[in-house]
Amino acid sequence: MAATHAHGDNYINHEKGLWSWLTTVDHKRIGLMYMITVMFFFLVGGIMALLLRLELFAPNAAANVGGVLKNGDVYNQVLTYHGAIMVFMVIVPGIPAILGNFFLPLHIGAKDVAFPKINLASWYCFMAGAALAILTFFFKKIDTGWTFYTPYSIKTGTATVMMVLGAFIMGMSSVLTGLNFIVTVHKLRAPGMTMHRMPLFVWALYSTAILQLLATPVLGITLLLLAAEKLFGVGIFDPALGGDPVLFQHFFWFYSHPAVYIMIIPAMGVVSELITTFSRKVIFGYTAIAYSSLGIAAVSFFVWGHHMFVSGQSETAGILFSFITMLVGVPTAIKMFNWVATMYKGSISFDSPMLFALGFLFLFAIGGVTGIMLATLPIDVHFHDTYFVVAHFHYVMVGGTLMALMGGFYYWFPKMFGKMFNENVARLSFVFIFIGFNVTFFPQFILGAMGMPRRYFDYIPAYEQLNKISTVGSWLILTGFLLGLWAIVQGLRKGEKAPMNPWNSKTLEWQTPSPPPHDNFNVEPIVTAGPYEYR
Amino acid sequence: MSTDNSHGAIRSAHVSHHFKNATQEYDSGKQGIWLFMVTEILMFGAILVGYAIFHHLYPEMFEEGAKSLDWRMGFINTLVLIFSSFTMAISISFVQRNETKKAAMALATTVLCGAIFMVIKYFEYSHKFHLGLYPGRFLDVAKVGAEHANLGMYFGFYYAMTGLHGIHVLVGMGLITWLLIRTIRGDFHAQYWLPVEGVGIFWHIVDLIWIFLFPLLYLVG
Ligand code: HEM
Ligand SMILES: [Cu+2]
C-alpha cells in the first residue's frame, strides 16, 4: 500500500485516550463503541434470560430451584426487562450499529459516513435512552412486557413513562443511523461503485435504513402518546375515556412488525457475504437478493395485523392480514434458494463464520416456516400467546439475527483488530450455541402446541419435563457464549497478526490494511468490477 | 482538493475531510434534512390517523370540542407562521447575496414570529385551563357542562397535537437563534449557507403541519 501514512498508523492508535474515543467521529470507532455497549446489554439481558429459565425449571410446588424469582411479580418484571433489553438494545441496533457502522463506508470506498457527528450523536442517544430504560429498574419497575399494551400499561406502576421515553430516544438513535446510511449510500460511493456493484450487505443495510426511517416515527408517536396517556390522561388509548386500546396495538405493530425486518434484513446481508466468501463462488442471483430485501421491506408494512388475530379486529381484516403475511414468504424464499444455489458445487470451507451462516440458514428456516404457520389464521387462534410463539420468535431473532451477528463478527474480526482469533474455540463455541439453542427452544414448540401459555411464571406438572430440557439448554448456550467470549478475548490479547485478507474475499474492505487506517484507504479505491468475482 | 462543482468558486475550506468537494457536502446535507423531514411528517401523520379514526367514531363530540376553540386566535397564529416562513425564506436569499445584516434582521423577525405564536398559544391554553377544559380524564365535566361524556378525548387530541407542534416551534426558535448568532459572526455567505437552508426547511415543515392542524382542530366540526 502507498506509504502516505506512517507505518502502523490505524484507527485504533490514531489518537489516544478515553476522551478521544468519547469524542470520536470515526465510524469505525463508533462501531466499536456500539459493540462494547451492545455486548454489555446482551450480558444483562442474558443473565435475566437464565433467571427466567431457572424459574421455569420446575413448577413452583416442587421444593427446588423453581422459585428463584420469588413470585409472579418479579418474574413479570424480569421478563419485561429481558424482552425490552434484547429487542431495543441488542437485536435492533446489533448488526447495523456495530458491523454496519464499521463496514458500510469501507464497503463502498468512502472515508466515513455522510454525517460523522450525527453518527456520534446517535450513539449518545442510544446510551441515554438505554440508561433511562434501565434506570427504571431501580425506581419503580415495569411489568408490561416489551409490548407495553394498553390499558394495562397506563394502569400499572409509574415507570411506564420513563421506560417509554427511553425507548423513544433509542428510536431516535435508530432513525439517525438509518438516515446516515441512506445518504452515505447515495452520495459517498467511490468512483466506479455503482449501486449494482455494492456488496449485498450494503443493500441489506440500505433496505433496513429505509425501514428504520419509515417505521420508527410511528413507534415514536405511539410511545409519546402512551406517556401522555399516563401523565395527562389524554384518552386516546383509554377505554374508560372512549379511547381504543386496540388502536395502540395497531400503532405498535405498524412499527414492530417492520421492526422484525429491521432485525433480520441486516442479518441476511451478513449471511450473503459469508456464503459467497466461504463457497468461493459468485453469489447466485445478486439482483434478486438485493431487491428482495427491498421487497421484504415493502411488504412488511402491510402485515402488522397478524399480531392481532385475536384482538377483536374484524374477520375480514384477519383474513386479509393472513393472506398478505404469506406474501412475505416469497422474497424470503428467493433469498434462501439463492444462498443454497450459491453453495451448490462451491468449494465450501467450514471456517467458524461459515458455521454460523449455516446455523442461520437452518434455524431461520425453522423460524420462518413456523411464522407461516402462525400467519395461518385458524392455527394462530390456537397458538396465540403460547410458547409456540415464543419459540418462533426466538428461532428468528436469536437463531437468525444473533447467529448472523456472531458469524459476521468472527468474519470481520481480523479486519477490525488486525488479529486472528482461536479458530478451534470459535468452532466449539458454535457447536455449543447451536445445540444449546435447539435444546432450549425446540421443546417450546411442543409446549406451545400442548397449550402452555407464554409469560406465565408457573405451570402444571404436565409441562415439567420439556421445561427442564429447555432450561438445561440455556446452560449450553451460556457455555457457548462464554467460549466465544474467550476466543475473542484471547484473540485480542495474543492472536497472531492478521493478514490483509485472511479469507480471500473480494469486497473492498479487504483491500485496506488490518486494522484500517484512520481514513479507511490509503489511496482512494476505484472500482472496476462487481463485489464477488470469484469464478 | 478538487474545486469542481456547480456552485462556482466554493471555498474548499468548509468541506469536511470525508467529502470530495462542497457540492457533495451540500447535496448530502440537503438529502439528510429532507429525510429527517419525512420522519417528522410520519410522526404527525400517525397522530392524524388517530384523529381521523375518532372523528369518524364521534363526530358530534368533535363538533362540540371545536366550538370551544377560538378560531380567531388560531387564524392569527396561522398568519404569523406563514409570515415567518416568508422571512425565513428571504433570510436564505440574503445570505446567498452576502447581505449579512439583512439576513440577520430576517432571522430575528422569524424568531420573533415564533415567540408571538407561542404567546398566543399560552393565552389559548391558560384560557382553556381556566374554563376547566383539560385533556382526557382531567376535563372538568361539571364545570364545562359537556354534552358528550368523552369530550375530554377531543381535548386530549387538541393538547397532544398542538403541544407536540409547540415543542417543534420552540426547537425551531432555538435553531434559528443559533443561526442568527452564526450569521452575525459571519459564518454564512454566498459560498456557504447549508445550515440556514436546513433549518429553513425544518421551519417550513413545522408551518405546514400547523396549516393542517388549524382547520382540523378549529374549523372542522
Ligand atoms: C424474519 C424475522 C422475524 C422475526 C424477528 C419475528 C419476530 C416475532 C416476534 C418478536 C413475535 C412475537 C411478538 C409478541 O411479543 O407478541 C412474532 C410473532 C409472530 N410472527 Fe414473527 N418474526 C419473524 C418472521 C416472521 C414471518 C416470516 C412470519 C410469517 C410469514 C411471522 C409471523 C408471525 C406471527 C403470525 C406472529 C404472531 C403470533 C401470535 O402472537 O399469535 N414472523 N414474530
Ligand atoms: Cu409480525
PDB file of C-alpha atoms and ligand atoms in Angstrom, chain A residues 253 256-257 260 303-304 306-307, ligand 2:
ATOM      1  CA  TRP A 253     -47.337  -3.366  15.389  1.00  0.00           C
ATOM      2  CA  SER A 256     -42.908  -3.510  15.416  1.00  0.00           C
ATOM      3  CA  HIS A 257     -43.674  -5.813  12.581  1.00  0.00           C
ATOM      4  CA  VAL A 260     -38.651  -7.546  12.990  1.00  0.00           C
ATOM      5  CA  VAL A 303     -48.895  -7.354   7.631  1.00  0.00           C
ATOM      6  CA  TRP A 304     -48.943  -5.948  11.157  1.00  0.00           C
ATOM      7  CA  HIS A 306     -51.150 -10.830  12.094  1.00  0.00           C
ATOM      8  CA  HIS A 307     -50.264  -9.974  15.675  1.00  0.00           C
TER       9      HIS A 307
HETATM   10 CU    CU C   2     -45.136  -9.670  12.712  1.00  0.00          CU
END
